[in-house]
Tab-separated table of C-alpha atoms in Angstrom:
chain	number	residue	atom	x	y	z
A	1005	MET	CA	141.927	35.746	18.550
A	1006	THR	CA	145.541	35.975	17.566
A	1007	VAL	CA	146.103	38.343	14.683
A	1008	ALA	CA	148.325	37.098	11.882
A	1009	LEU	CA	151.551	38.927	11.224
A	1010	GLY	CA	150.943	41.001	8.112
A	1011	PRO	CA	153.113	42.579	5.439
A	1012	TYR	CA	156.010	44.669	6.748
A	1013	LEU	CA	159.101	46.488	5.619
A	1014	GLU	CA	162.360	46.229	7.553
A	1015	LEU	CA	165.236	48.631	6.894
A	1016	ALA	CA	168.808	48.597	8.226
A	1017	LEU	CA	171.786	50.740	7.206
A	1018	GLU	CA	174.793	49.083	5.559
A	1019	GLU	CA	178.358	49.931	6.585
A	1020	ALA	CA	179.294	49.824	2.883
A	1021	PRO	CA	177.120	49.062	-0.171
A	1022	ASN	CA	176.381	45.359	-0.621
A	1023	CYS	CA	176.452	44.197	-4.230
A	1024	GLU	CA	175.975	40.554	-5.258
A	1025	GLY	CA	178.333	38.397	-3.205
A	1026	ALA	CA	179.415	41.219	-0.871
A	1027	ASP	CA	179.130	40.751	2.861
A	1028	ASN	CA	179.515	44.200	4.402
A	1029	THR	CA	178.164	44.625	7.906
A	1030	VAL	CA	174.518	45.589	8.284
A	1031	SER	CA	173.442	47.701	11.247
A	1032	THR	CA	171.833	45.848	14.111
A	1033	TYR	CA	169.490	48.825	14.460
A	1034	ARG	CA	166.496	47.907	12.342
A	1035	THR	CA	163.408	49.971	11.721
A	1036	PHE	CA	159.945	49.128	10.428
A	1037	PRO	CA	158.466	52.291	8.899
A	1038	PRO	CA	154.775	52.319	7.945
A	1039	ALA	CA	154.764	52.420	4.129
A	1040	GLU	CA	151.899	52.477	1.625
A	1041	ASP	CA	153.560	50.088	-0.836
A	1042	ILE	CA	156.935	48.773	-1.938
A	1043	THR	CA	157.992	48.511	-5.575
A	1044	ASP	CA	160.732	45.939	-5.804
A	1045	ASP	CA	161.675	45.931	-9.481
A	1046	GLU	CA	164.583	43.816	-10.756
A	1047	ASN	CA	164.309	45.823	-13.990
A	1048	MET	CA	165.561	42.849	-15.976
A	1049	THR	CA	166.566	42.999	-19.623
A	1050	VAL	CA	166.346	39.647	-21.395
A	1051	LEU	CA	169.029	38.551	-23.844
A	1052	GLU	CA	167.320	38.772	-27.233
A	1053	GLU	CA	168.815	37.605	-30.535
A	1054	LYS	CA	165.634	37.731	-32.586
A	1055	ASN	CA	166.916	39.215	-35.800
A	1056	LEU	CA	170.173	37.417	-36.426
A	1057	VAL	CA	170.828	35.758	-39.783
A	1058	ARG	CA	171.077	32.156	-38.688
A	1059	GLY	CA	169.219	30.261	-41.381
A	1060	PHE	CA	165.713	30.514	-39.894
A	1061	LEU	CA	162.905	32.880	-40.759
A	1062	ALA	CA	161.445	32.951	-37.265
A	1063	PRO	CA	162.151	34.829	-34.011
A	1064	MET	CA	164.812	32.992	-32.079
A	1065	PRO	CA	164.086	32.313	-28.361
A	1066	HIS	CA	165.482	34.792	-25.863
A	1067	LEU	CA	168.222	33.491	-23.601
A	1068	GLY	CA	167.025	34.617	-20.187
A	1069	ALA	CA	168.392	37.454	-18.086
A	1070	ALA	CA	170.987	39.679	-19.740
A	1071	MET	CA	171.305	42.220	-16.927
A	1072	PHE	CA	169.532	43.748	-13.956
A	1073	GLU	CA	169.210	47.452	-13.160
A	1074	PRO	CA	167.278	47.201	-9.859
A	1075	LYS	CA	164.971	50.050	-8.928
A	1076	TRP	CA	163.575	50.376	-5.485
A	1077	LYS	CA	160.695	52.539	-4.493
A	1078	ILE	CA	158.908	52.695	-1.205
A	1079	GLY	CA	155.532	54.352	-1.598
A	1080	LYS	CA	154.640	57.064	0.841
A	1081	VAL	CA	156.058	56.451	4.317
A	1082	HIS	CA	154.156	57.908	7.278
A	1083	PRO	CA	157.185	58.447	9.539
A	1084	ARG	CA	157.182	58.581	13.307
A	1085	PRO	CA	160.054	60.506	14.947
A	1086	SER	CA	162.245	57.368	15.046
A	1087	HIS	CA	161.648	56.616	11.344
A	1088	LEU	CA	162.223	60.192	10.240
A	1089	GLY	CA	165.766	60.111	11.626
A	1090	PHE	CA	166.447	56.870	9.796
A	1091	MET	CA	165.191	58.268	6.484
A	1092	LEU	CA	167.330	61.400	6.921
A	1093	ALA	CA	170.447	59.359	7.752
A	1094	TRP	CA	169.800	57.207	4.683
A	1095	MET	CA	169.185	60.169	2.390
A	1096	LEU	CA	171.829	62.613	3.576
A	1097	GLY	CA	174.490	60.073	4.559
A	1098	SER	CA	176.438	62.102	7.116
A	1099	TRP	CA	175.287	62.689	10.654
A	1100	THR	CA	176.262	62.911	14.298
A	1101	SER	CA	174.110	61.837	17.232
A	1102	THR	CA	174.516	63.474	20.640
A	1103	PRO	CA	172.638	62.528	23.805
A	1104	GLY	CA	170.892	65.411	25.506
A	1105	ASP	CA	172.215	66.534	28.899
A	1106	GLY	CA	169.677	69.205	29.779
A	1107	ASP	CA	172.462	71.777	29.804
A	1108	ALA	CA	175.125	72.176	27.105
A	1109	VAL	CA	173.561	70.298	24.181
A	1110	MET	CA	171.341	72.870	22.502
A	1111	ASP	CA	168.824	72.542	19.676
A	1112	PRO	CA	168.642	75.099	16.814
A	1113	ASP	CA	166.185	77.177	18.901
A	1114	ASP	CA	168.812	77.381	21.693
A	1115	VAL	CA	166.787	75.173	24.011
A	1116	ALA	CA	168.719	72.568	25.994
A	1117	VAL	CA	168.071	69.005	24.822
A	1118	PRO	CA	166.978	67.056	27.921
A	1119	ILE	CA	168.392	63.788	29.205
A	1120	GLY	CA	166.621	60.924	27.424
A	1121	ALA	CA	166.458	62.838	24.134
A	1122	TYR	CA	169.025	62.605	21.341
A	1123	LYS	CA	170.056	65.306	18.908
A	1124	HIS	CA	170.888	64.129	15.380
A	1125	VAL	CA	172.500	66.629	12.996
A	1126	PHE	CA	172.505	65.643	9.316
A	1127	GLU	CA	174.419	66.972	6.322
A	1128	PHE	CA	174.892	65.806	2.749
A	1129	ARG	CA	177.756	63.332	2.587
A	1130	PHE	CA	180.766	64.306	0.494
A	1131	ALA	CA	182.093	60.987	-0.817
A	1132	LEU	CA	181.896	58.757	-3.882
A	1133	GLU	CA	179.366	56.421	-2.338
A	1134	PRO	CA	176.047	57.361	-0.763
A	1135	GLN	CA	174.701	55.745	2.385
A	1136	THR	CA	173.009	52.468	1.502
A	1137	THR	CA	170.386	50.364	3.208
A	1138	GLN	CA	169.295	46.759	3.241
A	1139	ALA	CA	165.545	46.283	2.938
A	1140	ARG	CA	163.496	43.217	3.633
A	1141	ALA	CA	159.865	43.269	2.577
A	1142	CYS	CA	157.353	40.599	3.554
A	1143	THR	CA	154.075	40.073	1.697
A	1144	GLY	CA	150.792	39.036	3.293
A	1145	ASN	CA	151.346	35.437	2.171
A	1146	GLY	CA	154.820	35.212	3.678
A	1147	GLU	CA	156.966	35.905	0.615
A	1148	HIS	CA	160.178	37.639	1.670
A	1149	ARG	CA	162.120	39.904	-0.661
A	1150	LEU	CA	165.561	41.248	0.131
A	1151	ALA	CA	167.201	44.228	-1.533
A	1152	THR	CA	170.713	45.401	-0.746
A	1153	GLY	CA	172.793	48.429	-1.606
A	1154	ILE	CA	169.772	50.719	-1.887
A	1155	ALA	CA	170.643	54.406	-2.064
A	1156	LEU	CA	168.190	57.273	-2.297
A	1157	SER	CA	168.239	59.850	-5.068
A	1158	LYS	CA	165.311	61.771	-3.596
A	1159	LEU	CA	163.389	62.058	-0.348
A	1160	GLY	CA	160.269	64.147	-0.837
A	1161	PHE	CA	158.259	65.630	2.037
A	1162	ALA	CA	154.538	66.175	1.490
A	1163	TRP	CA	151.273	66.080	3.398
A	1164	GLU	CA	148.412	63.616	3.196
A	1165	ASN	CA	145.242	63.632	5.283
A	1166	GLY	CA	146.822	66.188	7.566
A	1167	ALA	CA	149.941	64.123	8.258
A	1168	LEU	CA	153.526	64.159	7.048
A	1169	VAL	CA	154.429	61.633	4.366
A	1170	VAL	CA	157.885	61.140	2.896
A	1171	GLU	CA	158.520	59.612	-0.509
A	1172	PRO	CA	161.867	57.848	-0.868
A	1173	ASP	CA	163.050	56.988	-4.371
A	1174	GLY	CA	166.247	55.163	-5.170
A	1175	LEU	CA	168.269	52.499	-6.899
A	1176	ALA	CA	169.491	49.156	-5.562
A	1177	LEU	CA	172.451	46.928	-6.266
A	1178	LEU	CA	170.617	43.653	-5.830
A	1179	THR	CA	167.037	42.575	-5.274
A	1180	GLN	CA	166.044	38.957	-4.866
A	1181	PRO	CA	163.696	36.587	-3.085
A	1182	VAL	CA	164.990	35.379	0.267
A	1183	SER	CA	165.598	31.655	0.101
A	1184	ALA	CA	163.998	29.299	2.612
A	1185	PRO	CA	163.944	29.063	5.555
A	1186	ASP	CA	162.186	32.333	6.131
A	1187	PRO	CA	164.166	34.733	8.296
A	1188	ALA	CA	163.148	35.050	11.936
A	1189	VAL	CA	162.395	38.753	11.758
A	1190	ALA	CA	160.182	40.213	14.449
A	1191	PRO	CA	158.883	43.685	13.599
A	1192	VAL	CA	159.006	46.403	16.249
A	1193	ILE	CA	156.157	48.802	15.608
A	1194	ASP	CA	156.596	52.371	16.819
A	1195	LEU	CA	153.187	53.375	18.158
A	1196	ALA	CA	153.938	57.120	18.163
A	1197	HIS	CA	151.670	59.392	16.144
A	1198	PRO	CA	152.771	60.769	12.775
A	1199	PHE	CA	153.772	64.419	12.425
A	1200	ARG	CA	150.791	66.628	11.703
A	1201	ARG	CA	150.494	69.198	8.913
A	1202	GLY	CA	149.286	71.747	11.432
A	1203	ASP	CA	152.621	71.553	13.247
A	1204	LEU	CA	154.689	72.724	10.255
A	1205	THR	CA	156.003	76.278	10.415
A	1206	ILE	CA	158.393	78.053	8.102
A	1207	ASP	CA	160.533	81.141	8.543
A	1208	TRP	CA	160.734	82.665	5.087
A	1209	LEU	CA	161.644	85.761	3.152
A	1210	ALA	CA	160.674	89.060	4.839
A	1211	GLY	CA	157.749	90.747	3.055
A	1212	SER	CA	156.808	87.560	1.212
A	1213	ALA	CA	153.179	87.002	0.276
A	1214	TYR	CA	150.846	84.858	2.383
A	1215	THR	CA	151.803	81.187	2.047
A	1216	ARG	CA	149.112	78.719	0.991
A	1217	ALA	CA	151.111	75.508	0.615
A	1218	PHE	CA	154.668	74.307	0.963
A	1219	ASP	CA	156.619	71.166	0.162
A	1220	PHE	CA	160.266	70.228	-0.021
A	1221	ALA	CA	162.629	67.436	-1.009
A	1222	PHE	CA	166.222	66.363	-0.493
A	1223	ASN	CA	167.955	65.438	-3.750
A	1224	ALA	CA	171.263	63.657	-4.386
A	1225	PRO	CA	171.374	62.065	-7.860
A	1226	ILE	CA	172.968	58.604	-7.918
A	1227	GLU	CA	173.924	56.065	-10.563
A	1228	GLN	CA	174.618	52.352	-10.832
A	1229	ILE	CA	178.054	51.237	-12.045
A	1230	TRP	CA	178.897	47.922	-13.708
A	1231	SER	CA	182.592	47.574	-13.009
A	1232	PRO	CA	184.228	44.366	-14.272
A	1233	VAL	CA	185.535	43.499	-10.807
A	1234	HIS	CA	183.616	40.246	-10.611
A	1235	SER	CA	181.060	38.252	-12.553
A	1236	SER	CA	177.537	39.570	-11.933
A	1237	LEU	CA	174.489	40.545	-13.975
A	1238	SER	CA	173.650	43.187	-11.350
A	1239	PRO	CA	175.489	46.469	-10.759
A	1240	THR	CA	178.680	46.326	-8.700
A	1241	ASP	CA	178.642	49.855	-7.282
A	1242	ILE	CA	176.301	52.694	-6.507
A	1243	TRP	CA	177.803	56.174	-6.589
A	1244	TYR	CA	176.730	59.770	-6.486
A	1245	LYS	CA	176.087	60.760	-10.101
A	1246	ASN	CA	179.028	62.465	-11.697
A	1247	GLY	CA	178.365	66.081	-12.613
A	1248	GLU	CA	175.359	66.416	-10.293
A	1249	LEU	CA	175.276	68.117	-6.901
A	1250	PRO	CA	173.041	67.462	-3.908
A	1251	PHE	CA	170.403	70.092	-3.210
A	1252	ILE	CA	167.226	70.810	-1.296
A	1253	SER	CA	164.322	72.042	-3.368
A	1254	GLY	CA	160.603	72.632	-3.130
A	1255	THR	CA	157.645	74.718	-4.092
A	1256	ILE	CA	155.788	77.422	-2.208
A	1257	ASP	CA	152.277	78.580	-3.149
A	1258	LYS	CA	151.515	82.224	-2.504
A	1259	ALA	CA	148.042	83.734	-2.110
A	1260	THR	CA	148.985	86.974	-3.861
A	1261	VAL	CA	151.731	88.376	-6.068
A	1262	GLU	CA	154.026	90.529	-3.913
A	1263	ASP	CA	157.007	92.631	-4.862
A	1264	ALA	CA	159.335	91.103	-2.243
A	1265	ASP	CA	159.047	87.630	-3.792
A	1266	TRP	CA	159.531	88.829	-7.345
A	1267	GLN	CA	162.516	91.013	-6.420
A	1268	ALA	CA	164.178	88.105	-4.585
A	1269	LEU	CA	163.848	85.973	-7.716
A	1270	ALA	CA	164.779	88.651	-10.247
A	1271	GLN	CA	167.767	89.963	-8.275
A	1272	GLY	CA	169.010	86.599	-7.033
A	1273	ASN	CA	168.709	87.625	-3.394
A	1274	GLN	CA	169.490	84.871	-0.919
A	1275	PHE	CA	167.505	84.674	2.289
A	1276	ALA	CA	167.618	82.504	5.404
A	1277	ALA	CA	164.794	80.010	5.689
A	1278	THR	CA	163.924	77.443	8.344
A	1279	ILE	CA	161.461	74.584	8.076
A	1280	LYS	CA	160.288	73.317	11.445
A	1281	ILE	CA	157.989	70.407	12.215
A	1282	VAL	CA	157.146	69.629	15.830
A	1283	HIS	CA	155.606	66.452	17.192
A	1284	ARG	CA	152.945	66.302	19.879
A	1285	GLU	CA	154.109	63.509	22.180
A	1286	PRO	CA	156.803	64.456	24.707
A	1287	ILE	CA	160.038	62.507	25.061
A	1288	GLY	CA	160.071	60.372	28.215
A	1289	GLU	CA	159.036	62.312	31.297
A	1290	THR	CA	160.179	65.639	29.830
A	1291	ASP	CA	158.156	68.442	28.267
A	1292	TYR	CA	160.361	68.307	25.184
A	1293	VAL	CA	158.688	67.067	21.980
A	1294	PRO	CA	160.544	65.526	19.012
A	1295	THR	CA	161.286	68.283	16.503
A	1296	PHE	CA	162.701	68.551	12.983
A	1297	TRP	CA	164.535	71.622	11.693
A	1298	CYS	CA	165.932	72.275	8.242
A	1299	VAL	CA	167.980	75.471	8.416
A	1300	MET	CA	168.922	76.904	5.023
A	1301	PRO	CA	170.979	80.091	5.304
A	1302	GLY	CA	171.114	80.809	1.560
A	1303	CYS	CA	167.712	79.995	0.095
A	1304	GLU	CA	166.784	81.291	-3.360
A	1305	LEU	CA	163.632	81.400	-5.456
A	1306	THR	CA	164.399	79.826	-8.826
A	1307	LYS	CA	161.203	79.922	-10.898
A	1308	ASN	CA	157.809	81.576	-10.875
A	1309	ALA	CA	154.451	80.564	-12.357
A	1310	LYS	CA	151.740	83.209	-11.954
A	1311	GLN	CA	148.059	82.592	-12.518
A	1312	ALA	CA	146.491	84.451	-15.423
A	1313	ILE	CA	144.675	87.663	-14.569
A	1314	LYS	CA	141.043	86.663	-14.242
A	1315	ALA	CA	137.783	87.948	-12.779
A	1316	GLU	CA	138.750	86.659	-9.345
A	1317	ARG	CA	139.446	88.230	-5.970
A	1318	ARG	CA	143.140	87.385	-5.963
A	1319	ARG	CA	145.878	86.371	-8.320
A	1320	GLU	CA	147.796	83.429	-6.868
A	1321	THR	CA	151.332	82.455	-7.733
A	1322	LYS	CA	153.775	79.645	-7.154
A	1323	TYR	CA	157.553	79.673	-6.775
A	1324	ASP	CA	160.144	76.945	-7.058
A	1325	TRP	CA	162.959	77.368	-4.536
A	1326	GLU	CA	166.305	75.796	-3.753
A	1327	SER	CA	168.833	75.900	-0.977
A	1328	ARG	CA	172.076	77.283	-2.397
A	1329	TYR	CA	175.533	77.705	-0.943
A	1330	ASP	CA	175.746	80.516	1.587
A	1331	HIS	CA	179.076	82.360	1.461
A	1332	VAL	CA	178.731	83.729	4.992
A	1333	THR	CA	178.156	80.480	6.864
A	1334	GLY	CA	179.798	78.222	4.270
A	1335	LYS	CA	176.801	75.905	4.407
A	1336	LEU	CA	174.109	74.592	2.125
A	1337	ALA	CA	171.784	73.466	4.897
A	1338	THR	CA	171.797	71.862	8.316
A	1339	VAL	CA	169.119	69.388	9.238
A	1340	THR	CA	168.486	68.606	12.907
A	1341	LEU	CA	166.143	66.106	14.497
A	1342	VAL	CA	165.678	65.595	18.207
A	1343	ASN	CA	163.933	62.370	19.162
A	1344	GLU	CA	164.428	59.440	21.539
A	1345	THR	CA	166.420	57.129	19.226
A	1346	PRO	CA	170.031	56.884	20.484
A	1347	ALA	CA	171.711	55.712	17.234
A	1348	TYR	CA	170.816	54.686	13.698
A	1349	ALA	CA	173.973	52.841	12.702
A	1350	VAL	CA	175.106	50.148	15.130
A	1351	TYR	CA	177.577	47.858	13.390
A	1352	GLY	CA	178.468	44.677	15.198
A	1353	GLY	CA	177.605	44.000	18.822
C	112	MET	CA	156.794	58.702	25.379
C	113	SER	CA	155.687	56.546	22.479
C	114	PRO	CA	155.310	52.819	23.129
C	115	PHE	CA	156.667	50.131	20.804
C	116	ALA	CA	154.713	47.016	19.876
C	117	VAL	CA	156.077	43.612	18.961
C	118	PRO	CA	153.460	41.413	17.280
C	119	GLY	CA	152.770	38.464	19.530
C	120	GLN	CA	154.930	39.828	22.353
C	121	GLY	CA	153.080	42.887	23.611
C	122	VAL	CA	153.736	46.586	24.008
C	123	PHE	CA	156.935	48.006	25.524
C	124	ALA	CA	157.868	51.418	26.850
C	125	THR	CA	161.122	51.705	24.918
C	126	GLU	CA	162.470	50.385	21.652
C	127	ALA	CA	165.335	48.707	23.551
C	128	ASP	CA	162.840	46.803	25.723
C	129	ALA	CA	160.994	45.700	22.578
C	130	TYR	CA	164.160	44.314	21.008
C	131	ALA	CA	165.151	42.663	24.309
C	132	ALA	CA	161.787	40.875	24.333
C	133	ILE	CA	162.400	39.635	20.782
C	134	ALA	CA	165.855	38.371	21.712
C	135	LYS	CA	164.437	36.606	24.751
C	136	ALA	CA	161.656	34.982	22.719
C	137	GLN	CA	164.074	33.855	20.016
C	138	ALA	CA	166.481	32.426	22.603
C	139	LYS	CA	163.840	30.082	24.012
C	140	PRO	CA	164.444	26.473	22.976
C	141	LYS	CA	162.078	25.417	20.254
C	142	LYS	CA	159.545	22.727	20.969
C	143	LYS	CA	160.681	19.328	19.924
C	144	GLY	CA	159.005	17.982	16.814
C	145	LYS	CA	157.992	14.443	16.132
C	146	LYS	CA	160.816	12.004	16.448
C	147	ALA	CA	161.977	10.765	13.101
C	148	ASP	CA	162.186	7.087	12.117
C	149	THR	CA	160.488	5.810	15.216
C	150	ASP	CA	157.162	5.083	13.621
C	151	THR	CA	155.945	1.632	14.392
C	152	PRO	CA	153.901	-0.053	11.687
C	153	GLU	CA	150.282	0.134	12.560
C	154	THR	CA	148.580	-3.194	12.818
C	155	GLU	CA	145.007	-3.263	11.765
C	156	PRO	CA	142.788	-5.791	13.497
C	157	GLU	CA	141.622	-8.356	11.077
C	158	THR	CA	137.936	-8.343	10.529
C	159	THR	CA	135.779	-10.754	8.793
C	160	THR	CA	132.657	-9.917	6.957
C	161	ASP	CA	129.558	-11.915	6.805
C	162	ALA	CA	130.187	-12.692	3.160
C	163	GLU	CA	133.450	-14.324	4.038
C	164	VAL	CA	131.875	-16.648	6.561
C	165	LYS	CA	131.215	-19.882	4.903
C	166	PRO	CA	128.066	-21.591	5.780
């Protein structure tokens, strides 16, 4: 029996954001991440003139679309190593990819990246415009939806059923049905396993209490702009939000209340922290497994919520944390992923 | 190494091989459809019923 092609999501980076009528190059590297659902909301406002004095005592008909403020949300994505790199490139917007040579190209643990593996180093982009993506979603009954100029304001990392899930949330410039004929898109499904919760480790503040749970997110607030450059009911530009800065944040649950944590918060002490997630399937014929590092040299605890004192064995507590600028290294954070994907943005060719 | 699957095409060792298979499949000439405007009018054999046969 031949199995029918089911719903899928296809993502490709854009060389520059595509608003209505724009034709900027889209990467020929396409990826099909496993996602739980896709919310493709035009967010349309209709043109209402109900209460005008026009000689009738009745609500006047609305006049159709006034404007669109497209929102785009992909429910939880269960990324494989190839997808994780794509999501990081999309979210952070600035990266370099280096092929491993088994010698001089080193990972953050000072291990040589072997031939056949690729090291991707990501940082927050410093520009007006964030990295945008084109997304094509297909429903089970063959309806294709296309969204362009999608930028992410947040990429959350959490755990579900023992596996890593990422939650991308963003805004789009344009979302619309794809007109017939249907595009000849053939999904390529990465059969690698997801990252497992058990393979997360963190290097954290010395003397910190025992960690129960940990999550984190990349944040870069964005906004849609309606510039009168051409006639369109949809936004013309997507920019980083003025007055907001990119940051990495998260929460950490502690089993007990310890002095080291409280002192770090109360005294504003920065500490170096590293999040590391390793995969279990080696790259090619090597022993090297795909690995993610988020190195934050100037982490700070920003908020604390203690449990009430109760007739219990322990008093648990939870901290909010953020990566802040580190004066010594001059960095906010460096994110590295080693996997077997050579490049995420291939324009032309 | 993680394999990559292309629905209807099989499983490939690398992502590049998977995309090459797609390109190859899409490059194949499509099967020709029915020729247009060449239909010949069907002629139904005339039949007579008993009722039409005059005694």
